[in-house]
Amino acid sequence: MLKISKLLVLAALFDPFGGAAEATGIDAGVSAMLERVQPAVVSIRTISSGIFRNEMLEDPNVRKVLGLPDEVFIVQTGATATGSGVIIDREGGYIITSRHLVADADDVSVTLADGRVFHADRVGEDAPTDLAVIKIDASELAALQWGNSSELKVGEFVAAIGSPFGLAQTATFGIVSGLGRAGLGADEYQDYIQTDAAINPGNSGGPSSTFLAS
């Protein structure tokens, strides 16, 4: 994936806008977009009970480094996970996120951009698309409107906003790399949007936004 540092280097080498004054305008546009979008982006933490396989410790290379015998089966009791979500209904407190983050959780908590923390209830989920809707009981929420994917063009700048590695309100940037992608499974949903914005563990459930976000 293209890192933001590389993106900035390319922008410096190939400046289609012709100077510092125009670059300042771009910076202002990025900042304005983030000011509109980030208040609606939330961090999500889940707690799940039960017994889980520790996949990292099942890696033969990890076992070798730690001196663990191959025949030992290692499990852990209880697990926490972090991810992201976006508020889509400010009155009802509805948030869309990734299904795999909340599906088996015993407790789901949501941290808003302003630092407030709320318990969330699962409302619905769809396994083929890995989407879920959760709900919080809160006031004074910010919400985003759905964009129209049919209006996207390859090459448009896009931002991915979420909580990678638990770092809330992180924004990474890239472009729309491709449209109408297929061949990734879930045959009934073969129309993916590809971007090269950096995505890391914890970004799951967070939004992607063009600079024209409202």
PDB file of C-alpha atoms in Angstrom:
ATOM      1  CA  MET A   1       0.000   0.000   0.000  1.00  0.00           C
ATOM      2  CA  LEU A   2       1.171   3.500  -0.772  1.00  0.00           C
ATOM      3  CA  LYS A   3       2.266   5.302   2.371  1.00  0.00           C
ATOM      4  CA  ILE A   4       1.377   8.939   2.886  1.00  0.00           C
ATOM      5  CA  SER A   5       5.082   9.873   2.917  1.00  0.00           C
ATOM      6  CA  LYS A   6       5.464   8.481  -0.592  1.00  0.00           C
ATOM      7  CA  LEU A   7       2.338  10.280  -1.678  1.00  0.00           C
ATOM      8  CA  LEU A   8       3.773  13.575  -0.457  1.00  0.00           C
ATOM      9  CA  VAL A   9       7.067  12.930  -2.256  1.00  0.00           C
ATOM     10  CA  LEU A  10       5.237  12.281  -5.509  1.00  0.00           C
ATOM     11  CA  ALA A  11       3.184  15.424  -5.026  1.00  0.00           C
ATOM     12  CA  ALA A  12       6.378  17.418  -4.591  1.00  0.00           C
ATOM     13  CA  LEU A  13       7.947  15.951  -7.709  1.00  0.00           C
ATOM     14  CA  PHE A  14       4.898  16.242  -9.905  1.00  0.00           C
ATOM     15  CA  ASP A  15       2.942  19.294  -8.815  1.00  0.00           C
ATOM     16  CA  PRO A  16      -0.060  19.631 -11.168  1.00  0.00           C
ATOM     17  CA  PHE A  17      -1.278  22.723  -9.308  1.00  0.00           C
ATOM     18  CA  GLY A  18       1.727  24.880 -10.117  1.00  0.00           C
ATOM     19  CA  GLY A  19       2.805  26.417  -6.808  1.00  0.00           C
ATOM     20  CA  ALA A  20       2.602  26.983  -3.098  1.00  0.00           C
ATOM     21  CA  ALA A  21      -0.564  29.099  -3.204  1.00  0.00           C
ATOM     22  CA  GLU A  22      -2.576  26.264  -4.749  1.00  0.00           C
ATOM     23  CA  ALA A  23      -1.061  23.730  -2.332  1.00  0.00           C
ATOM     24  CA  THR A  24      -2.284  25.867   0.538  1.00  0.00           C
ATOM     25  CA  GLY A  25      -5.777  25.584  -0.941  1.00  0.00           C
ATOM     26  CA  ILE A  26      -5.478  21.807  -1.018  1.00  0.00           C
ATOM     27  CA  ASP A  27      -4.347  21.760   2.603  1.00  0.00           C
ATOM     28  CA  ALA A  28      -7.337  23.869   3.569  1.00  0.00           C
ATOM     29  CA  GLY A  29      -9.646  21.490   1.702  1.00  0.00           C
ATOM     30  CA  VAL A  30      -8.226  18.468   3.521  1.00  0.00           C
ATOM     31  CA  SER A  31      -8.563  20.167   6.896  1.00  0.00           C
ATOM     32  CA  ALA A  32     -12.130  21.259   6.158  1.00  0.00           C
ATOM     33  CA  MET A  33     -13.114  17.746   5.128  1.00  0.00           C
ATOM     34  CA  LEU A  34     -11.644  16.235   8.307  1.00  0.00           C
ATOM     35  CA  GLU A  35     -13.414  18.814  10.457  1.00  0.00           C
ATOM     36  CA  ARG A  36     -16.717  17.659   8.943  1.00  0.00           C
ATOM     37  CA  VAL A  37     -16.048  13.931   9.018  1.00  0.00           C
ATOM     38  CA  GLN A  38     -14.048  13.173  12.173  1.00  0.00           C
ATOM     39  CA  PRO A  39     -16.736  14.127  14.737  1.00  0.00           C
ATOM     40  CA  ALA A  40     -18.883  11.281  13.375  1.00  0.00           C
ATOM     41  CA  VAL A  41     -16.113   8.662  13.538  1.00  0.00           C
ATOM     42  CA  VAL A  42     -16.009   6.532  16.691  1.00  0.00           C
ATOM     43  CA  SER A  43     -13.655   4.054  18.315  1.00  0.00           C
ATOM     44  CA  ILE A  44     -15.114   0.693  19.300  1.00  0.00           C
ATOM     45  CA  ARG A  45     -13.854  -1.741  21.932  1.00  0.00           C
ATOM     46  CA  THR A  46     -15.303  -5.198  22.407  1.00  0.00           C
ATOM     47  CA  ILE A  47     -14.903  -7.822  25.122  1.00  0.00           C
ATOM     48  CA  SER A  48     -15.614 -11.478  24.436  1.00  0.00           C
ATOM     49  CA  SER A  49     -15.598 -14.309  26.950  1.00  0.00           C
ATOM     50  CA  GLY A  50     -14.888 -17.945  26.268  1.00  0.00           C
ATOM     51  CA  ILE A  51     -11.838 -19.809  25.013  1.00  0.00           C
ATOM     52  CA  PHE A  52      -9.976 -18.622  21.938  1.00  0.00           C
ATOM     53  CA  ARG A  53      -7.073 -19.985  19.974  1.00  0.00           C
ATOM     54  CA  ASN A  54      -4.006 -17.777  20.019  1.00  0.00           C
ATOM     55  CA  GLU A  55      -3.165 -17.848  16.315  1.00  0.00           C
ATOM     56  CA  MET A  56       0.066 -15.905  16.746  1.00  0.00           C
ATOM     57  CA  LEU A  57       1.432 -18.523  19.142  1.00  0.00           C
ATOM     58  CA  GLU A  58       0.456 -21.263  16.702  1.00  0.00           C
ATOM     59  CA  ASP A  59       2.851 -19.850  14.114  1.00  0.00           C
ATOM     60  CA  PRO A  60       5.810 -22.300  13.850  1.00  0.00           C
ATOM     61  CA  ASN A  61       8.304 -19.451  13.606  1.00  0.00           C
ATOM     62  CA  VAL A  62       6.959 -17.787  16.751  1.00  0.00           C
ATOM     63  CA  ARG A  63       7.015 -21.118  18.582  1.00  0.00           C
ATOM     64  CA  LYS A  64      10.642 -21.619  17.577  1.00  0.00           C
ATOM     65  CA  VAL A  65      11.672 -18.185  18.859  1.00  0.00           C
ATOM     66  CA  LEU A  66       9.830 -18.716  22.159  1.00  0.00           C
ATOM     67  CA  GLY A  67      11.013 -22.299  22.546  1.00  0.00           C
ATOM     68  CA  LEU A  68       7.495 -23.757  22.592  1.00  0.00           C
ATOM     69  CA  PRO A  69       6.990 -27.435  21.684  1.00  0.00           C
ATOM     70  CA  ASP A  70       4.939 -28.128  18.558  1.00  0.00           C
ATOM     71  CA  GLU A  71       2.451 -30.391  20.354  1.00  0.00           C
ATOM     72  CA  VAL A  72       1.297 -27.764  22.878  1.00  0.00           C
ATOM     73  CA  PHE A  73      -2.088 -26.238  22.036  1.00  0.00           C
ATOM     74  CA  ILE A  74      -2.277 -22.719  23.444  1.00  0.00           C
ATOM     75  CA  VAL A  75      -5.552 -20.938  24.137  1.00  0.00           C
ATOM     76  CA  GLN A  76      -6.547 -17.793  25.941  1.00  0.00           C
ATOM     77  CA  THR A  77      -9.648 -17.053  27.972  1.00  0.00           C
ATOM     78  CA  GLY A  78     -11.390 -13.841  27.118  1.00  0.00           C
ATOM     79  CA  ALA A  79     -10.388 -11.436  24.398  1.00  0.00           C
ATOM     80  CA  THR A  80     -10.628  -7.753  23.588  1.00  0.00           C
ATOM     81  CA  ALA A  81     -10.671  -6.148  20.168  1.00  0.00           C
ATOM     82  CA  THR A  82     -10.680  -2.605  18.866  1.00  0.00           C
ATOM     83  CA  GLY A  83     -12.035  -1.088  15.700  1.00  0.00           C
ATOM     84  CA  SER A  84     -13.883   1.852  14.267  1.00  0.00           C
ATOM     85  CA  GLY A  85     -17.348   2.927  13.223  1.00  0.00           C
ATOM     86  CA  VAL A  86     -19.270   5.877  11.852  1.00  0.00           C
ATOM     87  CA  ILE A  87     -22.468   7.463  13.149  1.00  0.00           C
ATOM     88  CA  ILE A  88     -25.149   7.460  10.453  1.00  0.00           C
ATOM     89  CA  ASP A  89     -28.146   8.649  12.489  1.00  0.00           C
ATOM     90  CA  ARG A  90     -27.615  11.373  15.072  1.00  0.00           C
ATOM     91  CA  GLU A  91     -31.140  11.155  16.522  1.00  0.00           C
ATOM     92  CA  GLY A  92     -31.282   7.378  16.865  1.00  0.00           C
ATOM     93  CA  GLY A  93     -27.615   6.884  17.754  1.00  0.00           C
ATOM     94  CA  TYR A  94     -27.087   4.301  14.998  1.00  0.00           C
ATOM     95  CA  ILE A  95     -23.524   3.407  14.061  1.00  0.00           C
ATOM     96  CA  ILE A  96     -22.294   1.241  11.211  1.00  0.00           C
ATOM     97  CA  THR A  97     -19.198  -0.904  11.731  1.00  0.00           C
ATOM     98  CA  SER A  98     -17.690  -4.260  10.789  1.00  0.00           C
ATOM     99  CA  ARG A  99     -19.606  -7.390  11.720  1.00  0.00           C
ATOM    100  CA  HIS A 100     -16.494  -9.391  12.626  1.00  0.00           C
ATOM    101  CA  LEU A 101     -15.675  -6.805  15.287  1.00  0.00           C
ATOM    102  CA  VAL A 102     -18.944  -7.066  17.230  1.00  0.00           C
ATOM    103  CA  ALA A 103     -20.645 -10.338  16.221  1.00  0.00           C
ATOM    104  CA  ASP A 104     -19.395 -12.510  19.104  1.00  0.00           C
ATOM    105  CA  ALA A 105     -18.810  -9.764  21.662  1.00  0.00           C
ATOM    106  CA  ASP A 106     -20.302  -9.877  25.155  1.00  0.00           C
ATOM    107  CA  ASP A 107     -19.800  -6.143  25.601  1.00  0.00           C
ATOM    108  CA  VAL A 108     -19.404  -3.332  23.077  1.00  0.00           C
ATOM    109  CA  SER A 109     -18.316   0.169  24.078  1.00  0.00           C
ATOM    110  CA  VAL A 110     -18.109   3.221  21.862  1.00  0.00           C
ATOM    111  CA  THR A 111     -15.845   6.224  22.391  1.00  0.00           C
ATOM    112  CA  LEU A 112     -16.923   9.371  20.594  1.00  0.00           C
ATOM    113  CA  ALA A 113     -14.607  11.938  19.077  1.00  0.00           C
ATOM    114  CA  ASP A 114     -15.269  14.207  22.067  1.00  0.00           C
ATOM    115  CA  GLY A 115     -14.155  11.493  24.503  1.00  0.00           C
ATOM    116  CA  ARG A 116     -17.560  10.379  25.792  1.00  0.00           C
ATOM    117  CA  VAL A 117     -17.956   6.623  26.229  1.00  0.00           C
ATOM    118  CA  PHE A 118     -21.207   4.647  25.824  1.00  0.00           C
ATOM    119  CA  HIS A 119     -22.342   1.041  25.919  1.00  0.00           C
ATOM    120  CA  ALA A 120     -23.644  -0.104  22.531  1.00  0.00           C
ATOM    121  CA  ASP A 121     -26.289  -2.672  21.606  1.00  0.00           C
ATOM    122  CA  ARG A 122     -26.164  -4.747  18.432  1.00  0.00           C
ATOM    123  CA  VAL A 123     -29.114  -4.013  16.164  1.00  0.00           C
ATOM    124  CA  GLY A 124     -28.411  -5.937  12.976  1.00  0.00           C
ATOM    125  CA  GLU A 125     -25.714  -7.563  10.892  1.00  0.00           C
ATOM    126  CA  ASP A 126     -25.028  -8.943   7.439  1.00  0.00           C
ATOM    127  CA  ALA A 127     -22.364 -11.633   7.181  1.00  0.00           C
ATOM    128  CA  PRO A 128     -21.717 -11.543   3.388  1.00  0.00           C
ATOM    129  CA  THR A 129     -20.819  -7.850   3.485  1.00  0.00           C
ATOM    130  CA  ASP A 130     -19.271  -7.963   6.988  1.00  0.00           C
ATOM    131  CA  LEU A 131     -21.428  -5.027   8.074  1.00  0.00           C
ATOM    132  CA  ALA A 132     -23.173  -4.482  11.393  1.00  0.00           C
ATOM    133  CA  VAL A 133     -25.312  -1.774  12.966  1.00  0.00           C
ATOM    134  CA  ILE A 134     -24.985  -0.917  16.648  1.00  0.00           C
ATOM    135  CA  LYS A 135     -26.836   1.678  18.707  1.00  0.00           C
ATOM    136  CA  ILE A 136     -25.924   4.011  21.553  1.00  0.00           C
ATOM    137  CA  ASP A 137     -28.159   6.167  23.737  1.00  0.00           C
ATOM    138  CA  ALA A 138     -26.522   9.575  23.440  1.00  0.00           C
ATOM    139  CA  SER A 139     -27.316  13.173  22.575  1.00  0.00           C
ATOM    140  CA  GLU A 140     -25.507  15.869  20.605  1.00  0.00           C
ATOM    141  CA  LEU A 141     -24.130  13.441  18.055  1.00  0.00           C
ATOM    142  CA  ALA A 142     -22.585  14.217  14.696  1.00  0.00           C
ATOM    143  CA  ALA A 143     -23.545  12.005  11.756  1.00  0.00           C
ATOM    144  CA  LEU A 144     -22.439  11.496   8.183  1.00  0.00           C
ATOM    145  CA  GLN A 145     -24.564  11.108   5.102  1.00  0.00           C
ATOM    146  CA  TRP A 146     -24.011   8.269   2.664  1.00  0.00           C
ATOM    147  CA  GLY A 147     -22.040   9.206  -0.418  1.00  0.00           C
ATOM    148  CA  ASN A 148     -22.953   8.207  -3.967  1.00  0.00           C
ATOM    149  CA  SER A 149     -20.380   5.690  -5.170  1.00  0.00           C
ATOM    150  CA  SER A 150     -21.573   6.026  -8.767  1.00  0.00           C
ATOM    151  CA  GLU A 151     -20.110   9.532  -8.813  1.00  0.00           C
ATOM    152  CA  LEU A 152     -16.581   8.404  -7.903  1.00  0.00           C
ATOM    153  CA  LYS A 153     -13.766   8.660 -10.414  1.00  0.00           C
ATOM    154  CA  VAL A 154     -10.432   6.868 -10.446  1.00  0.00           C
ATOM    155  CA  GLY A 155      -7.769   9.244  -9.208  1.00  0.00           C
ATOM    156  CA  GLU A 156      -9.921  11.139  -6.704  1.00  0.00           C
ATOM    157  CA  PHE A 157      -8.246  11.775  -3.377  1.00  0.00           C
ATOM    158  CA  VAL A 158      -9.746   9.790  -0.510  1.00  0.00           C
ATOM    159  CA  ALA A 159      -9.192   9.609   3.242  1.00  0.00           C
ATOM    160  CA  ALA A 160      -9.616   6.593   5.524  1.00  0.00           C
ATOM    161  CA  ILE A 161     -10.398   7.571   9.117  1.00  0.00           C
ATOM    162  CA  GLY A 162     -10.409   5.260  12.113  1.00  0.00           C
ATOM    163  CA  SER A 163      -8.482   3.888  15.076  1.00  0.00           C
ATOM    164  CA  PRO A 164      -5.558   1.827  13.779  1.00  0.00           C
ATOM    165  CA  PHE A 165      -3.720   0.186  16.675  1.00  0.00           C
ATOM    166  CA  GLY A 166      -6.103   2.046  18.997  1.00  0.00           C
ATOM    167  CA  LEU A 167      -4.979   5.486  17.794  1.00  0.00           C
ATOM    168  CA  ALA A 168      -8.336   7.238  17.505  1.00  0.00           C
ATOM    169  CA  GLN A 169      -9.134   9.773  14.782  1.00  0.00           C
ATOM    170  CA  THR A 170      -6.214   8.747  12.581  1.00  0.00           C
ATOM    171  CA  ALA A 171      -6.517   9.854   8.959  1.00  0.00           C
ATOM    172  CA  THR A 172      -4.591   8.302   6.081  1.00  0.00           C
ATOM    173  CA  PHE A 173      -4.788   9.410   2.471  1.00  0.00           C
ATOM    174  CA  GLY A 174      -4.653   7.937  -0.983  1.00  0.00           C
ATOM    175  CA  ILE A 175      -6.632   7.869  -4.193  1.00  0.00           C
ATOM    176  CA  VAL A 176      -9.454   5.829  -5.678  1.00  0.00           C
ATOM    177  CA  SER A 177      -7.313   3.186  -7.374  1.00  0.00           C
ATOM    178  CA  GLY A 178     -10.051   1.271  -9.145  1.00  0.00           C
ATOM    179  CA  LEU A 179     -13.805   0.814  -9.485  1.00  0.00           C
ATOM    180  CA  GLY A 180     -15.993  -2.208 -10.099  1.00  0.00           C
ATOM    181  CA  ARG A 181     -13.495  -4.672  -8.668  1.00  0.00           C
ATOM    182  CA  ALA A 182     -14.528  -8.338  -8.482  1.00  0.00           C
ATOM    183  CA  GLY A 183     -13.080 -11.770  -7.783  1.00  0.00           C
ATOM    184  CA  LEU A 184     -12.729 -11.331  -4.016  1.00  0.00           C
ATOM    185  CA  GLY A 185     -15.530 -13.660  -2.904  1.00  0.00           C
ATOM    186  CA  ALA A 186     -19.178 -12.896  -2.015  1.00  0.00           C
ATOM    187  CA  ASP A 187     -20.262 -13.187  -5.642  1.00  0.00           C
ATOM    188  CA  GLU A 188     -23.513 -11.301  -5.079  1.00  0.00           C
ATOM    189  CA  TYR A 189     -21.552  -8.214  -4.024  1.00  0.00           C
ATOM    190  CA  GLN A 190     -18.980  -7.950  -6.805  1.00  0.00           C
ATOM    191  CA  ASP A 191     -18.576  -4.195  -7.227  1.00  0.00           C
ATOM    192  CA  TYR A 192     -15.790  -3.082  -4.926  1.00  0.00           C
ATOM    193  CA  ILE A 193     -14.063   0.291  -4.690  1.00  0.00           C
ATOM    194  CA  GLN A 194     -10.280  -0.004  -4.435  1.00  0.00           C
ATOM    195  CA  THR A 195      -8.149   2.635  -2.724  1.00  0.00           C
ATOM    196  CA  ASP A 196      -4.510   2.799  -1.700  1.00  0.00           C
ATOM    197  CA  ALA A 197      -5.078   4.679   1.566  1.00  0.00           C
ATOM    198  CA  ALA A 198      -3.149   2.901   4.336  1.00  0.00           C
ATOM    199  CA  ILE A 199      -5.313   0.537   6.399  1.00  0.00           C
ATOM    200  CA  ASN A 200      -4.136  -1.162   9.587  1.00  0.00           C
ATOM    201  CA  PRO A 201      -5.671  -3.280  12.384  1.00  0.00           C
ATOM    202  CA  GLY A 202      -8.271  -1.101  14.101  1.00  0.00           C
ATOM    203  CA  ASN A 203      -9.409   0.661  10.928  1.00  0.00           C
ATOM    204  CA  SER A 204     -12.150  -1.951  10.464  1.00  0.00           C
ATOM    205  CA  GLY A 205     -15.567  -0.308  10.365  1.00  0.00           C
ATOM    206  CA  GLY A 206     -14.292   3.215   9.763  1.00  0.00           C
ATOM    207  CA  PRO A 207     -15.352   5.382   6.828  1.00  0.00           C
ATOM    208  CA  SER A 208     -13.592   6.423   3.665  1.00  0.00           C
ATOM    209  CA  SER A 209     -14.348   9.914   2.445  1.00  0.00           C
ATOM    210  CA  THR A 210     -13.548  12.043  -0.563  1.00  0.00           C
ATOM    211  CA  PHE A 211     -12.659  15.681  -0.094  1.00  0.00           C
ATOM    212  CA  LEU A 212     -16.222  16.597  -1.063  1.00  0.00           C
ATOM    213  CA  ALA A 213     -17.734  14.944   2.023  1.00  0.00           C
ATOM    214  CA  SER A 214     -20.763  16.669   3.528  1.00  0.00           C
TER     215      SER A 214
END
